[in-house]
CSV table of C-alpha atoms in Angstrom, one decimal:
chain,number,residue,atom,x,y,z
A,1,UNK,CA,-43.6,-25.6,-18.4
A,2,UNK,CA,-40.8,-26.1,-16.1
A,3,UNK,CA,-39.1,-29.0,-15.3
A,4,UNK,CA,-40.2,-31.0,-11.5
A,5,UNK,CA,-38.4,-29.3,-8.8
A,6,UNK,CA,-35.2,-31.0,-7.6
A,7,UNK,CA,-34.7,-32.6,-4.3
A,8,UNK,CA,-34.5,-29.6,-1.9
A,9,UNK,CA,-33.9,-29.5,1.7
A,10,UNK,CA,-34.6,-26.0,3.1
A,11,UNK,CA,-37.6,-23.8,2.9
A,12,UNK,CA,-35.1,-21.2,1.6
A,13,UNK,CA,-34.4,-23.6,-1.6
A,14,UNK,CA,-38.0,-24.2,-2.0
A,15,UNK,CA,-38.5,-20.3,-2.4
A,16,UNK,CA,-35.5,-19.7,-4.8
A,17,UNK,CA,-36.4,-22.9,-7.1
A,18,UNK,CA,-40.6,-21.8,-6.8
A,19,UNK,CA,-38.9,-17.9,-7.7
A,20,UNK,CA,-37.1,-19.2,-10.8
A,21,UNK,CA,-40.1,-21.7,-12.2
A,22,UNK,CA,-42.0,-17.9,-11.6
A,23,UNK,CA,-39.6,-16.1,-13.3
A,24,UNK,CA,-39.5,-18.8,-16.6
A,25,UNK,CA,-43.1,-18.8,-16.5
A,26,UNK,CA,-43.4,-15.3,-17.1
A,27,UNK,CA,-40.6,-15.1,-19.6
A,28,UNK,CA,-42.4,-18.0,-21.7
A,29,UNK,CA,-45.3,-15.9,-21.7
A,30,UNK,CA,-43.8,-13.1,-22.9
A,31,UNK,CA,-42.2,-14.5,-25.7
A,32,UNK,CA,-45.2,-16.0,-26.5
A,33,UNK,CA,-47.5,-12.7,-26.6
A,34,UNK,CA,-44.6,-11.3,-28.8
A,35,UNK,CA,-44.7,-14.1,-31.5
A,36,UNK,CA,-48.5,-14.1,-31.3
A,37,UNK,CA,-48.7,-10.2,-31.9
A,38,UNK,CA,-46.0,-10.5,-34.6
A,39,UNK,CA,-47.5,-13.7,-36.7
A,40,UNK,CA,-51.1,-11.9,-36.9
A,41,UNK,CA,-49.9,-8.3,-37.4
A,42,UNK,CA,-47.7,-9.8,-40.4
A,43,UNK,CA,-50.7,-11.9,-41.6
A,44,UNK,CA,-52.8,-8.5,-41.1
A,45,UNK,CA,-50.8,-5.6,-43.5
A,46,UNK,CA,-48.4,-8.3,-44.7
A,47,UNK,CA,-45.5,-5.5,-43.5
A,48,UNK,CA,-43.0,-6.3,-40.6
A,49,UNK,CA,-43.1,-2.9,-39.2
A,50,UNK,CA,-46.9,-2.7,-39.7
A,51,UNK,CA,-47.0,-5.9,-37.8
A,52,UNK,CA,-45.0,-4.6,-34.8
A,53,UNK,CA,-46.8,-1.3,-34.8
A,54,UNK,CA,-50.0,-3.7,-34.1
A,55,UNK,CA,-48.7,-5.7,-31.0
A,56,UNK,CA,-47.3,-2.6,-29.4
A,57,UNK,CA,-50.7,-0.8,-29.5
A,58,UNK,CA,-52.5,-4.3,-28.2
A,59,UNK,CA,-49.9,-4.1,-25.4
A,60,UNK,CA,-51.4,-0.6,-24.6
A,61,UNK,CA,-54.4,-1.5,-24.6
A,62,UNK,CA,-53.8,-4.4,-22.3
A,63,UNK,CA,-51.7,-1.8,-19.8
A,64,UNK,CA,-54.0,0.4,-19.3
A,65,UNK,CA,-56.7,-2.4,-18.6
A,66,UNK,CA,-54.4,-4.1,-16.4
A,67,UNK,CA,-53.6,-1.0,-14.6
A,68,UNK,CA,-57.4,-0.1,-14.0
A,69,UNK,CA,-57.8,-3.8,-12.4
A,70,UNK,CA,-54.1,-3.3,-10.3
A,71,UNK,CA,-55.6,0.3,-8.7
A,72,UNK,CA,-59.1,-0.6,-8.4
A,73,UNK,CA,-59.2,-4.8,-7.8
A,74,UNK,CA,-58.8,-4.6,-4.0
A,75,UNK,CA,-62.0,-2.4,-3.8
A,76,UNK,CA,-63.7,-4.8,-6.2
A,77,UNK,CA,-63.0,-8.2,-4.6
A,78,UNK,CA,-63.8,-7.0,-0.8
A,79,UNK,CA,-66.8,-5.6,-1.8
A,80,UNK,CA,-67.9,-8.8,-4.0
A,81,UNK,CA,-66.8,-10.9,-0.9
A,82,UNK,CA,-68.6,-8.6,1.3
A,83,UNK,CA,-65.5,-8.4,3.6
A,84,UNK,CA,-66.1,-5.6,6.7
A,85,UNK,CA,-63.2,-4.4,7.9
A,86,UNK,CA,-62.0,-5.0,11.7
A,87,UNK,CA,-60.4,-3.0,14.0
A,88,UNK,CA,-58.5,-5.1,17.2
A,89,UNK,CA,-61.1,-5.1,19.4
A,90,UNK,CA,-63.4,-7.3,17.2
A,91,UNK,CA,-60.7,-10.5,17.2
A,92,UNK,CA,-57.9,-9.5,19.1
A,93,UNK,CA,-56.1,-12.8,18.2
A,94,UNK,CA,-56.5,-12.5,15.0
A,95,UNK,CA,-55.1,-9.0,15.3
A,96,UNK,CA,-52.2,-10.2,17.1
A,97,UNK,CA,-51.2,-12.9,14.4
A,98,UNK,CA,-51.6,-10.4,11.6
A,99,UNK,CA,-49.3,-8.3,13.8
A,100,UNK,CA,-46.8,-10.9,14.2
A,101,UNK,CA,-46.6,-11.5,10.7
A,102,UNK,CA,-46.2,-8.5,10.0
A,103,UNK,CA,-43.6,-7.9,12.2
A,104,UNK,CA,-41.5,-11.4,11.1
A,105,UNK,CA,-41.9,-10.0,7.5
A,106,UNK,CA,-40.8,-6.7,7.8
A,107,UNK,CA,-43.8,-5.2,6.3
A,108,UNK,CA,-46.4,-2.6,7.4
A,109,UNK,CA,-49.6,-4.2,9.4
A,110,UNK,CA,-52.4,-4.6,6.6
A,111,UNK,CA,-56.2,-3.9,6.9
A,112,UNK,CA,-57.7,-6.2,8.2
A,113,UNK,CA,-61.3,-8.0,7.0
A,114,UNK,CA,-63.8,-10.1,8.1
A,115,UNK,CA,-66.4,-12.4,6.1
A,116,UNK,CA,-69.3,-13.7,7.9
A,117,UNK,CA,-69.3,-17.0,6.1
A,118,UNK,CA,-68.9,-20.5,8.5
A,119,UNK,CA,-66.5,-21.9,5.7
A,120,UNK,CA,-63.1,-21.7,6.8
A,121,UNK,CA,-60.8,-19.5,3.9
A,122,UNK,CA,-58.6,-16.1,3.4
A,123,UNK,CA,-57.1,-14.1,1.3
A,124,UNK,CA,-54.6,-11.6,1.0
A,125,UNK,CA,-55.6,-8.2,-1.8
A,126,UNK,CA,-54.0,-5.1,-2.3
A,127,UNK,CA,-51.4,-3.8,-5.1
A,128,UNK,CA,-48.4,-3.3,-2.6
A,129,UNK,CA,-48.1,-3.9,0.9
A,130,UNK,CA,-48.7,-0.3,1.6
A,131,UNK,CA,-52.2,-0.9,0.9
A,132,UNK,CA,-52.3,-4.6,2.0
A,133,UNK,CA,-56.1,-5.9,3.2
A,134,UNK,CA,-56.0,-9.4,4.7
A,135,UNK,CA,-59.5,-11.2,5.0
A,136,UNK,CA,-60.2,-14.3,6.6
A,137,UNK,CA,-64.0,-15.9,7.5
A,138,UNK,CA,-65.6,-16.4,10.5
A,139,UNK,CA,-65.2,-20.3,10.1
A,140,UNK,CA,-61.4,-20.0,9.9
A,141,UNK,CA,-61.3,-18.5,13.7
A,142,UNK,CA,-63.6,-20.8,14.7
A,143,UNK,CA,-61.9,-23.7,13.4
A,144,UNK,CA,-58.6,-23.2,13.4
A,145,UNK,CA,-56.3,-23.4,16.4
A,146,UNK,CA,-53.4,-20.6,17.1
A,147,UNK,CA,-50.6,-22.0,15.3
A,148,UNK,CA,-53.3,-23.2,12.6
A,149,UNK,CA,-54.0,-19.6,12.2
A,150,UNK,CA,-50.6,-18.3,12.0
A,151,UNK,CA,-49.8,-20.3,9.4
A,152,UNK,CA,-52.9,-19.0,7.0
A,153,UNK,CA,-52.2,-15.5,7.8
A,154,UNK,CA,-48.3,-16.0,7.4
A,155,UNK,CA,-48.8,-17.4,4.2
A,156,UNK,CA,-51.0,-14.5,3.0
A,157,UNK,CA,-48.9,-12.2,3.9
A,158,UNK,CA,-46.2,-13.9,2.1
A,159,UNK,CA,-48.4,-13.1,-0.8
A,160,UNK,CA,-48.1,-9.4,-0.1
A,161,UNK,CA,-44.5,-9.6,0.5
A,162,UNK,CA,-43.7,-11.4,-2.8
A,163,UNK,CA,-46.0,-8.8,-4.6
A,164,UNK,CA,-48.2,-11.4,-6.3
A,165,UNK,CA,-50.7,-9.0,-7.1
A,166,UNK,CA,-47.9,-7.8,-9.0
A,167,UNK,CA,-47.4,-10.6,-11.0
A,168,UNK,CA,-51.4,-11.2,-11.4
A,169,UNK,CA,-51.4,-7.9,-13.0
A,170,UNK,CA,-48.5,-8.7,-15.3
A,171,UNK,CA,-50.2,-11.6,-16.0
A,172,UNK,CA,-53.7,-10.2,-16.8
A,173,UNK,CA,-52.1,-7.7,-18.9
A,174,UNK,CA,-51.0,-10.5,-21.3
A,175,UNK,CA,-54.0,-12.6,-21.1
A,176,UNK,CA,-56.0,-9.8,-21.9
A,177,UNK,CA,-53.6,-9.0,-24.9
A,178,UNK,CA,-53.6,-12.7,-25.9
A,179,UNK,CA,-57.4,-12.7,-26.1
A,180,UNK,CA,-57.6,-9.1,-27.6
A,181,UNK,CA,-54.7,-10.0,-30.7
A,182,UNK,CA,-56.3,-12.8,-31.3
A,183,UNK,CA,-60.5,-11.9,-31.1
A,184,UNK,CA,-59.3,-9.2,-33.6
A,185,UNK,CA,-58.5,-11.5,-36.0
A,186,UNK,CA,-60.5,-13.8,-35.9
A,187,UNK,CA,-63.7,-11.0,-35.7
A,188,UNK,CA,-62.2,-9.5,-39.1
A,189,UNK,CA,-61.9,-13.4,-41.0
A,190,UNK,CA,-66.0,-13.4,-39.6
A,191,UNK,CA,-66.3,-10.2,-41.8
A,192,UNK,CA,-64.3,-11.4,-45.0
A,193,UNK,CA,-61.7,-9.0,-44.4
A,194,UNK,CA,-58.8,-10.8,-42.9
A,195,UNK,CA,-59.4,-13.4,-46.0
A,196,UNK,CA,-58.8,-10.8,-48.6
A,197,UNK,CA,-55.8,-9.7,-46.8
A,198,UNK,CA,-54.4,-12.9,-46.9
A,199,UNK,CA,-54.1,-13.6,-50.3
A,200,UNK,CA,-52.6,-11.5,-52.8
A,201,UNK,CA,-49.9,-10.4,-50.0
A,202,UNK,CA,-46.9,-12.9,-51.2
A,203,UNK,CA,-46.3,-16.7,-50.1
A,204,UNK,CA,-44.8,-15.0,-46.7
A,205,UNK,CA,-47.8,-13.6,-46.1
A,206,UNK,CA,-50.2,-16.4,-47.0
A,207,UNK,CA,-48.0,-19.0,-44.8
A,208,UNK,CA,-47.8,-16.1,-41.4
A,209,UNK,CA,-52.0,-16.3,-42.2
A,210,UNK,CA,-52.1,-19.8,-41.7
A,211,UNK,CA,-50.0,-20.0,-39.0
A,212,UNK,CA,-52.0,-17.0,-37.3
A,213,UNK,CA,-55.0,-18.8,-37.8
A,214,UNK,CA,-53.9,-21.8,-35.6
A,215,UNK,CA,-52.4,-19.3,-33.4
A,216,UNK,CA,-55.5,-17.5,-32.8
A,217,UNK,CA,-57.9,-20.4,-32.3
A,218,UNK,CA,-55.6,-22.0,-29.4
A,219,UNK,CA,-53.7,-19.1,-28.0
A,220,UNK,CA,-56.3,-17.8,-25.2
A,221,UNK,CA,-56.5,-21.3,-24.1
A,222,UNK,CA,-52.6,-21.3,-24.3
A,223,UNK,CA,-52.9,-18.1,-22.3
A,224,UNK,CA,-55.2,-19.5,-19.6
A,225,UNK,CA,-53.2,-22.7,-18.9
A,226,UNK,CA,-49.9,-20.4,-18.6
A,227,UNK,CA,-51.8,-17.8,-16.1
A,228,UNK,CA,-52.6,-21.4,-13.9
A,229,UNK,CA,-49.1,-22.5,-14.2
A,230,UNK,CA,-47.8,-19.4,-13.0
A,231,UNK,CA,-50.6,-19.0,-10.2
A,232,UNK,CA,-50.0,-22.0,-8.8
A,233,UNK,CA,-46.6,-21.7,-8.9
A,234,UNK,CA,-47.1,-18.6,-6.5
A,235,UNK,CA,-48.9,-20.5,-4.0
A,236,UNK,CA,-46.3,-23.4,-3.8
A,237,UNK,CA,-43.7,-20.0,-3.4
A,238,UNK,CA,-46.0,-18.6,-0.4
A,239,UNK,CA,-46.4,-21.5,1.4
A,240,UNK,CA,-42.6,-21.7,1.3
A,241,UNK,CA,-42.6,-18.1,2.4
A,242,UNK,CA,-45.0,-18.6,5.0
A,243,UNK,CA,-42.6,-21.3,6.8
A,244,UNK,CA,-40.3,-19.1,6.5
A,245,UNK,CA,-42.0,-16.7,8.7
A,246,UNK,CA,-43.4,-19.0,11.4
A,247,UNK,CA,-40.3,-21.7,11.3
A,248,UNK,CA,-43.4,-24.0,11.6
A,249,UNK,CA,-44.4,-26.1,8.7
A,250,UNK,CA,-46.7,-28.5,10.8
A,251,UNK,CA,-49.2,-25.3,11.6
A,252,UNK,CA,-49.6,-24.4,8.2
A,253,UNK,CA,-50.0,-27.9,6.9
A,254,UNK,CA,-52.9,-29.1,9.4
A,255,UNK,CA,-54.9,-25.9,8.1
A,256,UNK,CA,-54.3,-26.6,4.7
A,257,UNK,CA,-56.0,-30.4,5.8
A,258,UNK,CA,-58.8,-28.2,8.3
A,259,UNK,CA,-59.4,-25.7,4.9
A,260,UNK,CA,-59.9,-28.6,2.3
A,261,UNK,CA,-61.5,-31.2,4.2
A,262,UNK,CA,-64.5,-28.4,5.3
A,263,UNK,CA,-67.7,-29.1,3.7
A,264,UNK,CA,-69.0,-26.0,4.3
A,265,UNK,CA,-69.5,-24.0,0.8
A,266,UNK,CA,-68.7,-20.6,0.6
A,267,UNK,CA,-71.5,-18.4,-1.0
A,268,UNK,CA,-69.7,-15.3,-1.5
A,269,UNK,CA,-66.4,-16.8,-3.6
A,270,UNK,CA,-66.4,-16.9,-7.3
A,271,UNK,CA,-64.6,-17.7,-10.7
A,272,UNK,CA,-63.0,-14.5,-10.6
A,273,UNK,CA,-62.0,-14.3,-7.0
A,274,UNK,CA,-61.3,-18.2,-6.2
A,275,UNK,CA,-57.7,-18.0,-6.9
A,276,UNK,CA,-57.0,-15.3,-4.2
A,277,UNK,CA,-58.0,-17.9,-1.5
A,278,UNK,CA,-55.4,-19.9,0.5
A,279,UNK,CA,-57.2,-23.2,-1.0
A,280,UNK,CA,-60.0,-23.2,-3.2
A,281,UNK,CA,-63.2,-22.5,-2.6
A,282,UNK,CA,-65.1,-23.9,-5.2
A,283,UNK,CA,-65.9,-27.4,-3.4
A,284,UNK,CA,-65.7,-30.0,-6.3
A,285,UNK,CA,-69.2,-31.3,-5.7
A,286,UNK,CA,-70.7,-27.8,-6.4
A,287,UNK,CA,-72.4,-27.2,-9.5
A,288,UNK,CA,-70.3,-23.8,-10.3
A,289,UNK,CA,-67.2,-25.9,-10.0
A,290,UNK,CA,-67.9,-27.4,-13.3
A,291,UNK,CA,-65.7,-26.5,-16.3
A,292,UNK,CA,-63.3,-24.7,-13.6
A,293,UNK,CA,-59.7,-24.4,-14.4
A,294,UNK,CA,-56.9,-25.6,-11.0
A,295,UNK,CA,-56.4,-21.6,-9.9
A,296,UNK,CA,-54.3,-23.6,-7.2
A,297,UNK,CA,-52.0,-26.5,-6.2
A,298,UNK,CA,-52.9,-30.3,-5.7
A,299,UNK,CA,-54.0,-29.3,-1.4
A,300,UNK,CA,-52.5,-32.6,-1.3
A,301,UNK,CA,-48.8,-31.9,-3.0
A,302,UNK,CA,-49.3,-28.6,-1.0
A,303,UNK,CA,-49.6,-30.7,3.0
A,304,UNK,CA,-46.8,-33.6,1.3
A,305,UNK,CA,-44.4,-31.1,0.9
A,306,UNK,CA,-45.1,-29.2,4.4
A,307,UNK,CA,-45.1,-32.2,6.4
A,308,UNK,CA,-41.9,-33.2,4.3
A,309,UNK,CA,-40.3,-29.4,6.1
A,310,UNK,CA,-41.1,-30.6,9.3
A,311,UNK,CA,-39.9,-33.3,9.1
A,312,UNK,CA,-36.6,-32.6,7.9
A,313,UNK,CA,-36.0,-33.0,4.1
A,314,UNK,CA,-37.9,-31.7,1.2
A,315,UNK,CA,-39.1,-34.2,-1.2
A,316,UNK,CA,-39.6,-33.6,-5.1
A,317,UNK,CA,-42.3,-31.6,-6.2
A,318,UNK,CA,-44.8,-33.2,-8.8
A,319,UNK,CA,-45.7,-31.6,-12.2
């Protein structure tokens, strides 16, 4: 995992430093899908071409289920969110702000979606800002103030800006390899199979079969905590973004406290679509919230650092 930020002062350093913990992230995982493909293929056919003939073809398989999630996820999540889209004259300040946004970000002016749910949350969807959707709830124009609601929609649109659904796709595509590599091998040692394969091959063979084994009991949970890592280090890299945009930390950081302080649950949000949202929506006291990886930031870290920008100075960012 990457070492706590330094001392920063600018929102410009916080986006370079929360680019490069991205960046390592990735790159850990990578090299870590590679040496997990290559320890179980060897431990499979005992052969080292064998064994990198097997991770490339889990690496397809990965792509192409990655690539049906990257072209078909927007649809998916609106519709399991059940977001209707907006045209200006339904919230013409909210139109306006998206605008704005828009405008200060260079990028073309998204879709834009309402959910009728009082709970105050949004989230940004779409595989390139092309074919951006934003969707916010009814409680989050109720609740929120202008500048409040700047903020939520600037940092969203950071999100499409730094082509996060990018990275979630890259990232998907490795989980989903992770868990395929190793489900494969463990599924054959069920059957006997893998067992038989491991002896007999050589004492190279018989120690890349042990290690495999350990490798494939702990490596989706491996995965998952790296997928987190690098999520979360998205969201620290919007919010940076998004005071970029507005040159107003303060607005931002008093709807991150409006967000997370709302009791109000949100029926429609779910395990698969929580991390999307600008904080999470899975309220700890809800029964669903249990066993639930952090998709997001410490809210708290999240509103420290912000007030930190506004005030002047940004202070080191915790673990």
């Amino acid at each position: 995992m990457p070492a706590p930020a330094e001392n920063v002062g600018t929102f410009r350093d916080r986006i370079a430093v929360n680019r490069r913990n991205s960046l390592l992230l990735v790159a850990v995982f990578l090299a870590f899908v590679t040496v997990l493909g290559y320890v179980i293929g060897y431990a499979w056919v005992g052969d080292p071409a064998g064994a990198v003939f097997g991770l490339l073809l889990a690496l397809a398989a990965g792509t192409v289920s990655g690539l049906a999630t990257y072209y078909a996820g927007d649809r998916m999540v609106l519709a399991a969110s059940r977001a209707r889209e907006i045209t200006h004259d339904d919230a013409p300040v909210l139109f306006n702000v998206v605008e704005e946004m828009a405008i200060a970000a260079g990028l073309p002016m998204p879709k834009v979606y309402i959910i009728e749910d009082s709970a105050p949350n949004a989230f940004a969807t779409g595989r390139d800002p092309e074919h951006a959707k934003i969707a916010v709830t009814r409680g989050l124009l109720e609740k929120l103030d202008r500048d409040e609601l700047q903020g939520v929609v600037a940092h969203e649109m950071a999100h499409v800006g730094n082509y996060d659904i990018r990275y979630a796709m890259l990232v998907g595509i490795l989980v989903g390899t992770t868990v395929l590599i190793s489900d494969f091998f463990l599924r054959t040692l069920w059957f006997g199979r893998g067992q038989r394969r491991g002896e007999g091959g050589g004492q190279i063979q018989l120690i890349m079969f042990l290690i495999a084994l350990v490798l494939a009991i702990l490596a989706p949970l491996f995965a998952r905590l790296l997928q987190l890592s690098i999520s979360r280090q998205r969201e620290y890299l919007a919010d940076a973004t998004a005071v970029s945009l507005t040159r107003n930390p303060k607005g931002l950081a008093d709807a991150l406290q409006k967000i997370s302080s709302d009791r109000e649950v949100l029926e429609v949000a779910n395990r698969a679509t929580a991390h999307l949202y600008i904080v999470n929506p899975i309220k700890k006291f809800e029964r669903r919230a249990r066993g639930l990886f952090s998709t997001h930031p410490p809210v708290e870290e999240r509103i420290r650092i912000l007030r930190a920008m506004e005030a002047g100075g940004v202070p080191q960012q915790t673990p």
